[in-house]
């Protein structure tokens, strides 16, 4: 009996330790899950923060992401590495949170510029305003464009990682990002002109 | 080398992001030297990218972050265990029908006494004795789980060796052991012990692998195989939505008919060795 190397093509190698943590978490082991959260919380908080612009809200949403992850882990099938799945759960949760936030109330005033950031306070504030408009503009894109662009700018993923996370060919990622950015640029032309290059650091 | 304006406009964002293959990037670069519109667009995209560069979040206090998560996690342990047991039962039923448990043969230690060995039933007698001698119910659960795992390995090895009767017999015993262990797993005193946890983790991991192997094999001709696996998964999904359901010990609903195998028979090798009195044969 020789092992059949062609039988099951392991798609992508996942860190065995990570796999173990995922398996143990799925069986309800909270210590394992804590380690999993420890590994990935920065990633998820960053995603939520970039997408929502408020540090406190970002932490809440990131916690919600992990609670969902824990609840759905027993049905996660290891078809793709855990992080790709995590990015999808995060994307859905963050998109919902952003939509909810816009629907329920205009909380723009709550969006505080991050404290303790270096630089001229006026520059920081201007940059903050600009990012808020960018987020709003992204939210108005058609869903495919919006979600793909979100994976690039909020999740900080490469083209290849986006392709794997969404299960689409890399060419699709290229054309979506190209179209998304051209649309966005169109919408921003006026704004950038009006602000007179406030976005150059 | 040169590129049409139309094609170039499709590639400008990936070009700016440095995501194009070298040859294509060079072609775009060449086009830019002769096309003002595209050069403008590139400048605009670079500017846009600056606006899109969101920084990372301020530091997070992990302890508080985790505490906030933990207090919202479901009281998980007993339920998760019941789920594992139930999932195991459903899968065992599906696999019994399929006998497609052909993961790489090298995965199985060669010194394991397998069901086609002449002394296999001695091994089973030994297990029964160990189960009988186990003093507490908790120890018994741990032993049952360990034995279930052993049965799963055997079933895989037998399936690889194309001895489907023996594989099926092992799977049925696997199922019986888990059914037996089920009720006790709902009792935290027994189930929260680290060695039980470890065994359950291993079991879950094994099952995931078996399941993957089963799904991979189910691709081509055998539509029925896929149906069975899908059914099992659907049932599990339902189970997860209804965690209060008394899962352990109950037989999974649609137990699939074995495909090409009759009921398991004792192998000739096994019948050479005297059967222990009172021991129900698998
Ligand atoms: Zn051109």
Coordinates of C-alpha atoms and ligand atoms in Angstrom, one line a residue:
Chain A
X1 CA 0.0 0.0 0.0
X2 CA 1.6 3.2 -1.1
X3 CA 0.2 6.5 -0.2
X4 CA -1.6 8.0 -3.2
X5 CA -0.1 11.4 -3.6
X6 CA -2.7 12.4 -6.2
X7 CA -5.7 11.5 -4.1
X8 CA -6.4 14.5 -2.0
X9 CA -4.6 17.7 -3.2
X10 CA -4.0 19.6 0.0
X11 CA -5.1 23.1 -1.1
X12 CA -2.9 25.3 1.0
X13 CA -0.7 24.4 3.9
X14 CA -1.9 25.7 7.2
X15 CA 0.2 26.0 10.3
X16 CA -0.5 22.7 12.1
X17 CA -0.6 24.5 15.4
X18 CA -3.3 26.8 14.1
X19 CA -5.2 23.8 12.8
X20 CA -5.0 22.2 16.2
X21 CA -6.3 25.4 17.9
X22 CA -9.1 25.6 15.5
X23 CA -10.1 21.9 16.0
X24 CA -9.9 22.3 19.8
X25 CA -12.0 25.5 19.7
X26 CA -14.6 23.8 17.6
X27 CA -14.9 21.1 20.3
X28 CA -15.7 23.9 22.8
X29 CA -12.2 24.3 24.3
X30 CA -12.2 28.0 25.4
X31 CA -8.5 28.0 26.3
X32 CA -7.7 27.0 22.7
X33 CA -10.0 29.7 21.5
X34 CA -8.4 32.3 23.6
X35 CA -5.1 31.5 21.9
X36 CA -6.7 31.7 18.6
X37 CA -8.2 35.2 19.5
X38 CA -4.8 36.2 20.7
X39 CA -3.2 35.3 17.4
X40 CA -5.7 37.2 15.3
X41 CA -7.3 40.0 17.3
X42 CA -5.0 42.7 16.0
X43 CA -5.9 41.8 12.5
X44 CA -9.6 41.9 13.1
X45 CA -9.6 45.1 15.2
X46 CA -7.6 46.8 12.4
X47 CA -10.1 45.7 9.8
X48 CA -13.0 47.1 11.9
X49 CA -11.2 50.3 12.7
X50 CA -10.2 51.0 9.1
X51 CA -13.8 50.3 8.0
X52 CA -15.6 52.2 10.8
X53 CA -13.2 54.9 11.9
X54 CA -13.9 54.6 15.6
X55 CA -11.6 52.7 17.9
X56 CA -14.2 51.8 20.5
X57 CA -16.8 50.7 18.0
X58 CA -14.1 48.7 16.2
X59 CA -13.3 46.7 19.3
X60 CA -17.0 46.0 19.9
X61 CA -17.4 44.8 16.3
X62 CA -14.2 42.8 16.5
X63 CA -15.5 41.0 19.6
X64 CA -18.7 40.3 17.8
X65 CA -16.6 38.7 14.9
X66 CA -14.9 36.3 17.3
X67 CA -18.2 35.4 19.0
X68 CA -19.6 34.5 15.6
X69 CA -16.5 32.6 14.8
X70 CA -16.7 30.5 18.0
X71 CA -20.4 29.8 17.4
X72 CA -19.9 28.7 13.8
X73 CA -16.6 26.8 14.2
X74 CA -18.2 23.4 14.5
X75 CA -19.5 23.8 11.0
X76 CA -16.2 25.1 9.6
X77 CA -14.8 22.4 7.4
X78 CA -11.2 23.2 6.8
X79 CA -11.8 23.6 3.1
X80 CA -9.7 26.7 3.2
X81 CA -7.2 28.0 5.8
X82 CA -8.8 29.4 8.9
X83 CA -7.7 33.0 8.2
X84 CA -9.5 33.1 4.9
X85 CA -12.7 32.1 6.6
X86 CA -12.0 34.6 9.4
X87 CA -11.7 37.4 6.9
X88 CA -15.0 36.5 5.4
X89 CA -16.7 36.4 8.8
X90 CA -15.1 39.8 9.6
X91 CA -16.1 41.3 6.3
X92 CA -19.7 40.3 6.8
X93 CA -19.9 41.5 10.3
X94 CA -18.2 44.8 9.6
X95 CA -20.3 45.5 6.5
X96 CA -23.4 44.9 8.6
X97 CA -22.2 47.1 11.4
X98 CA -21.4 49.9 8.9
X99 CA -24.8 49.6 7.3
X100 CA -26.6 49.5 10.6
X101 CA -24.8 52.5 11.7
X102 CA -25.8 54.5 8.7
X103 CA -29.3 53.3 8.8
X104 CA -30.0 53.9 12.5
X105 CA -28.4 57.3 13.0
X106 CA -25.9 59.6 11.7
X107 CA -23.1 59.1 14.2
X108 CA -20.6 61.0 12.2
X109 CA -20.1 63.3 15.2
X110 CA -19.1 60.4 17.3
X111 CA -16.3 59.5 14.9
X112 CA -13.4 61.0 16.8
X113 CA -9.9 61.5 15.4
X114 CA -7.6 59.0 17.0
X115 CA -5.9 60.5 20.1
X116 CA -2.2 60.7 20.4
X117 CA -1.4 60.6 16.7
X118 CA 1.7 62.5 15.7
X119 CA 1.5 65.6 13.6
X120 CA -0.2 68.8 13.4
X121 CA -3.7 68.5 14.9
X122 CA -5.2 70.3 11.9
X123 CA -3.6 67.9 9.5
X124 CA -4.9 65.0 11.5
X125 CA -8.4 66.4 11.5
X126 CA -8.3 67.0 7.8
X127 CA -7.0 63.5 7.1
X128 CA -9.7 62.1 9.3
X129 CA -12.4 64.0 7.4
X130 CA -11.0 62.8 4.1
X131 CA -11.1 59.2 5.3
X132 CA -14.6 59.5 6.4
X133 CA -15.7 60.7 2.9
X134 CA -13.6 57.9 1.4
X135 CA -15.5 55.3 3.5
X136 CA -18.8 56.8 2.5
X137 CA -17.9 56.7 -1.1
X138 CA -16.7 53.1 -0.9
X139 CA -20.1 52.2 0.7
X140 CA -21.9 53.5 -2.3
X141 CA -20.1 51.3 -4.8
X142 CA -21.9 48.3 -6.3
X143 CA -21.6 45.4 -3.8
X144 CA -19.0 43.3 -5.7
X145 CA -16.7 46.3 -6.2
X146 CA -17.3 47.5 -2.6
X147 CA -16.6 44.2 -1.0
X148 CA -13.5 43.5 -3.1
X149 CA -12.1 47.0 -2.5
X150 CA -12.8 46.5 1.3
X151 CA -10.6 43.4 1.3
X152 CA -7.8 45.5 -0.2
X153 CA -8.1 48.7 1.9
X154 CA -9.6 47.6 5.1
X155 CA -8.4 44.0 5.4
X156 CA -5.0 44.9 3.9
X157 CA -4.9 41.8 1.7
X158 CA -2.9 41.3 -1.5
X159 CA -4.6 40.6 -4.8
X160 CA -3.8 36.9 -4.4
X161 CA -5.1 36.8 -0.9
X162 CA -8.3 38.5 -2.0
X163 CA -8.7 35.9 -4.8
X164 CA -8.4 33.1 -2.3
X165 CA -10.7 34.7 0.2
X166 CA -13.4 35.2 -2.3
X167 CA -12.7 32.0 -4.3
X168 CA -12.4 33.9 -7.6
X169 CA -9.7 34.1 -10.2
X170 CA -7.0 36.8 -9.7
X171 CA -8.1 38.3 -13.0
X172 CA -11.5 39.0 -11.5
X173 CA -9.9 40.7 -8.6
X174 CA -7.9 42.9 -11.0
X175 CA -10.9 43.9 -13.0
X176 CA -13.1 44.6 -10.0
X177 CA -10.4 46.7 -8.3
X178 CA -9.7 48.5 -11.5
X179 CA -13.4 49.3 -12.0
X180 CA -13.9 50.2 -8.3
X181 CA -11.1 52.6 -8.3
X182 CA -12.0 54.3 -11.5
X183 CA -15.6 54.8 -10.2
X184 CA -14.2 56.1 -6.9
X185 CA -11.9 58.4 -8.6
X186 CA -14.7 59.8 -10.6
X187 CA -16.6 60.5 -7.4
X188 CA -13.6 62.0 -5.8
X189 CA -12.4 64.3 -8.5
X190 CA -14.5 67.1 -7.3
X191 CA -13.8 66.6 -3.7
X192 CA -10.0 66.4 -4.1
X193 CA -10.0 69.5 -6.1
X194 CA -12.1 71.3 -3.5
X195 CA -9.8 70.3 -0.7
X196 CA -6.8 71.5 -2.6
X197 CA -4.6 68.6 -2.0
X198 CA -5.1 68.3 1.7
X199 CA -4.5 64.6 1.3
X200 CA -0.8 64.8 0.5
X201 CA 1.1 64.1 3.6
Chain B
X1 CA 5.2 44.7 -26.4
X2 CA 2.9 47.6 -27.2
X3 CA -0.6 47.5 -25.8
X4 CA -3.8 49.0 -26.9
X5 CA -5.3 51.9 -24.9
X6 CA -8.4 49.9 -24.2
X7 CA -6.4 47.0 -22.7
X8 CA -4.2 49.4 -20.7
X9 CA -7.2 51.1 -19.1
X10 CA -8.2 47.7 -17.7
X11 CA -4.9 47.2 -16.0
X12 CA -4.0 50.5 -14.6
X13 CA -5.1 49.9 -11.0
X14 CA -3.3 46.6 -10.7
X15 CA -0.3 48.3 -12.4
X16 CA -0.2 51.0 -9.8
X17 CA -0.6 48.4 -7.0
X18 CA 2.3 46.4 -8.4
X19 CA 0.1 43.4 -8.9
X20 CA 0.8 42.8 -12.6
X21 CA 3.1 40.1 -13.9
X22 CA 6.4 41.5 -15.1
X23 CA 5.7 41.3 -18.8
X24 CA 2.3 43.0 -18.5
X25 CA 3.7 45.7 -16.2
X26 CA 6.4 46.4 -18.8
X27 CA 3.8 46.7 -21.6
X28 CA 1.7 49.1 -19.5
X29 CA 4.8 51.1 -18.7
X30 CA 5.6 51.3 -22.4
X31 CA 2.1 52.5 -23.2
X32 CA 2.2 55.2 -20.6
X33 CA 5.1 56.9 -22.4
X34 CA 2.9 57.4 -25.4
X35 CA -0.5 58.0 -23.8
X36 CA -1.3 61.1 -21.8
X37 CA -4.7 60.0 -20.7
X38 CA -3.4 56.8 -19.1
X39 CA -0.5 58.7 -17.5
X40 CA -3.0 61.1 -15.9
X41 CA -5.1 58.2 -14.8
X42 CA -2.1 56.6 -13.1
X43 CA -1.3 59.8 -11.3
X44 CA -4.9 60.0 -10.1
X45 CA -4.8 56.4 -9.0
X46 CA -1.7 57.0 -7.0
X47 CA -3.4 59.9 -5.3
X48 CA -6.4 57.8 -4.6
X49 CA -4.3 55.1 -3.1
X50 CA -3.0 57.6 -0.6
X51 CA -6.5 58.5 0.4
X52 CA -7.2 54.8 0.7
X53 CA -4.2 54.1 3.0
X54 CA -6.0 53.6 6.3
X55 CA -3.7 53.2 9.3
X56 CA -3.9 50.5 11.9
X57 CA -6.0 50.8 15.0
X58 CA -4.7 52.1 18.3
X59 CA -3.3 49.4 20.6
X60 CA -5.8 46.9 22.1
X61 CA -5.8 45.7 25.7
X62 CA -6.1 42.0 25.1
X63 CA -7.2 41.1 28.5
X64 CA -10.3 43.3 28.4
X65 CA -10.9 42.4 24.8
X66 CA -10.9 38.7 25.6
X67 CA -13.0 39.2 28.7
X68 CA -15.7 40.9 26.6
X69 CA -15.7 37.9 24.3
X70 CA -15.7 35.2 26.9
X71 CA -18.7 36.5 28.8
X72 CA -20.7 36.2 25.7
X73 CA -19.7 32.7 24.7
X74 CA -22.4 30.1 25.1
X75 CA -22.0 27.7 28.0
X76 CA -20.2 25.6 25.6
X77 CA -18.6 22.5 26.9
X78 CA -21.4 19.9 27.4
X79 CA -23.2 21.1 24.3
X80 CA -20.1 21.0 22.1
X81 CA -19.3 17.5 23.3
X82 CA -22.8 16.3 22.6
X83 CA -22.4 17.9 19.2
X84 CA -19.1 16.1 18.5
X85 CA -20.7 12.8 19.5
X86 CA -23.7 13.4 17.4
X87 CA -21.6 14.5 14.4
X88 CA -19.5 11.4 14.9
X89 CA -22.6 9.2 14.8
X90 CA -24.0 10.8 11.6
X91 CA -20.6 10.6 10.0
X92 CA -20.1 7.0 11.0
X93 CA -23.5 6.2 9.5
X94 CA -22.6 7.9 6.3
X95 CA -19.2 6.3 6.1
X96 CA -20.6 2.9 6.8
X97 CA -22.6 3.3 3.6
X98 CA -19.7 4.7 1.7
X99 CA -16.6 2.9 2.7
X100 CA -14.6 5.5 1.1
X101 CA -12.4 6.1 4.0
X102 CA -9.3 5.8 2.0
X103 CA -6.8 8.3 3.4
X104 CA -3.2 7.6 2.8
X105 CA -2.2 4.2 4.1
X106 CA 1.0 5.5 5.6
X107 CA -1.1 7.3 8.2
X108 CA -1.6 4.1 10.1
X109 CA 1.0 2.7 12.4
X110 CA 2.1 -0.7 11.3
X111 CA 2.3 -2.2 14.7
X112 CA -1.4 -1.7 15.3
X113 CA -3.3 -5.0 15.5
X114 CA -5.9 -4.7 12.8
X115 CA -9.2 -6.6 12.3
X116 CA -7.6 -8.9 9.7
X117 CA -4.9 -10.0 12.1
X118 CA -5.3 -13.5 13.6
X119 CA -4.9 -12.1 17.1
X120 CA -7.4 -9.3 16.6
X121 CA -10.1 -10.7 18.8
X122 CA -7.6 -11.1 21.6
X123 CA -7.2 -7.4 21.5
X124 CA -10.9 -6.9 21.7
X125 CA -11.1 -9.3 24.7
X126 CA -8.5 -7.2 26.4
X127 CA -10.5 -4.1 25.8
X128 CA -13.6 -5.6 27.3
X129 CA -11.7 -6.6 30.4
X130 CA -10.3 -3.1 30.7
X131 CA -13.8 -1.6 30.4
X132 CA -15.1 -3.9 33.0
X133 CA -12.3 -3.2 35.4
X134 CA -12.7 0.6 35.1
X135 CA -13.9 1.7 38.4
X136 CA -15.6 5.0 37.8
X137 CA -18.0 6.0 35.1
X138 CA -15.7 8.9 34.2
X139 CA -12.8 6.6 33.5
X140 CA -15.0 4.5 31.5
X141 CA -16.0 7.4 29.2
X142 CA -12.4 8.3 28.6
X143 CA -11.7 4.7 27.7
X144 CA -14.7 4.4 25.4
X145 CA -13.6 7.5 23.6
X146 CA -10.1 6.2 23.1
X147 CA -11.5 2.9 21.9
X148 CA -13.8 4.6 19.5
X149 CA -10.8 6.4 18.0
X150 CA -9.0 3.1 17.7
X151 CA -12.0 1.7 15.8
X152 CA -11.9 4.6 13.4
X153 CA -8.3 4.0 12.6
X154 CA -9.1 0.3 12.0
X155 CA -12.0 1.2 9.8
X156 CA -9.8 3.4 7.7
X157 CA -7.0 0.8 7.4
X158 CA -9.5 -1.8 6.4
X159 CA -11.1 0.4 3.9
X160 CA -7.7 1.1 2.4
X161 CA -7.1 -2.7 2.3
X162 CA -10.5 -3.0 0.6
X163 CA -11.8 -5.3 3.3
X164 CA -15.2 -3.6 3.5
X165 CA -16.9 -6.1 5.9
X166 CA -14.2 -5.5 8.5
X167 CA -14.3 -1.8 7.9
X168 CA -18.0 -1.8 8.4
X169 CA -17.8 -3.9 11.6
X170 CA -15.2 -1.5 13.1
X171 CA -17.4 1.5 12.2
X172 CA -20.4 -0.1 13.9
X173 CA -18.4 -0.7 17.0
X174 CA -17.2 2.9 16.8
X175 CA -20.8 4.0 16.7
X176 CA -21.8 1.8 19.6
X177 CA -18.9 3.1 21.8
X178 CA -19.9 6.7 21.1
X179 CA -23.5 6.0 21.8
X180 CA -22.5 4.5 25.1
X181 CA -20.3 7.4 26.0
X182 CA -22.8 10.0 24.9
X183 CA -25.0 10.5 28.0
X184 CA -22.0 10.7 30.3
X185 CA -20.4 13.5 28.2
X186 CA -23.2 15.8 29.2
X187 CA -22.0 15.5 32.8
X188 CA -19.4 18.2 33.2
X189 CA -17.7 16.3 36.0
X190 CA -16.7 13.6 33.5
X191 CA -16.5 15.7 30.4
X192 CA -14.4 18.6 31.6
X193 CA -11.4 16.6 32.4
X194 CA -8.4 17.4 30.3
X195 CA -7.7 13.9 29.0
X196 CA -11.3 13.6 27.8
X197 CA -11.0 17.0 26.1
X198 CA -7.8 15.9 24.4
X199 CA -9.4 12.7 23.2
X200 CA -12.4 14.5 21.9
X201 CA -10.1 17.0 20.1
X202 CA -8.3 14.1 18.4
X203 CA -11.5 12.5 17.5
X204 CA -12.8 15.7 15.9
X205 CA -9.7 16.2 14.0
X206 CA -9.7 12.6 12.7
X207 CA -13.3 13.0 11.7
X208 CA -12.6 16.2 9.8
X209 CA -9.9 14.4 7.9
X210 CA -12.1 11.4 7.2
X211 CA -14.8 13.7 6.1
X212 CA -12.5 15.5 3.8
X213 CA -11.2 12.3 2.3
X214 CA -14.8 11.2 1.8
X215 CA -15.7 14.4 0.1
X216 CA -12.7 14.4 -2.1
X217 CA -13.4 10.9 -3.2
X218 CA -17.1 11.6 -3.9
X219 CA -16.4 13.8 -6.9
X220 CA -16.9 11.8 -10.0
X221 CA -19.2 9.0 -10.8
X222 CA -20.8 8.4 -7.5
X223 CA -23.7 10.8 -7.1
X224 CA -25.1 8.8 -4.2
X225 CA -22.0 9.3 -2.2
X226 CA -22.3 13.0 -2.4
X227 CA -26.0 12.9 -1.5
X228 CA -25.2 10.9 1.7
X229 CA -22.5 13.3 2.7
X230 CA -24.7 16.2 2.0
X231 CA -27.5 14.7 4.1
X232 CA -25.2 14.1 7.0
X233 CA -24.0 17.7 6.8
X234 CA -27.5 19.1 6.6
X235 CA -28.5 17.2 9.7
X236 CA -25.4 18.5 11.5
X237 CA -26.2 22.0 10.5
X238 CA -29.7 21.6 11.8
X239 CA -28.3 20.2 15.0
X240 CA -26.1 23.2 15.5
X241 CA -29.1 25.5 15.3
X242 CA -30.9 23.5 17.9
X243 CA -28.2 22.8 20.5
X244 CA -30.8 21.9 23.1
X245 CA -31.8 18.7 21.2
X246 CA -31.0 15.6 23.1
X247 CA -28.4 14.4 20.8
X248 CA -26.2 11.8 22.4
X249 CA -27.5 8.3 22.2
X250 CA -30.1 9.0 19.6
X251 CA -29.6 7.4 16.3
X252 CA -29.2 9.8 13.4
X253 CA -32.4 10.1 11.4
X254 CA -31.7 8.9 7.9
X255 CA -29.3 6.0 8.5
X256 CA -28.2 5.3 5.0
X257 CA -28.3 1.8 3.6
X258 CA -25.0 0.2 3.1
X259 CA -24.3 0.3 -0.6
X260 CA -22.7 -2.9 -1.7
X261 CA -22.1 -4.6 1.6
X262 CA -24.3 -7.0 3.4
X263 CA -24.4 -6.9 7.2
X264 CA -21.0 -7.4 8.7
X265 CA -19.9 -10.9 9.2
X266 CA -17.2 -12.2 11.4
X267 CA -14.1 -12.8 9.4
X268 CA -12.8 -16.3 9.2
X269 CA -9.6 -15.2 11.0
X270 CA -11.6 -14.0 13.9
X271 CA -13.6 -17.2 14.4
X272 CA -10.4 -19.1 14.9
X273 CA -10.0 -17.5 18.3
X274 CA -12.3 -18.4 21.1
X275 CA -14.9 -15.7 21.7
X276 CA -15.1 -14.5 25.3
X277 CA -18.3 -15.6 27.1
X278 CA -20.9 -13.0 27.3
X279 CA -19.1 -10.6 25.0
X280 CA -21.4 -9.4 22.3
X281 CA -19.7 -9.8 19.0
X282 CA -19.4 -6.6 16.9
Ligands
LIG1 ZN1 -3.8 54.9 -22.9

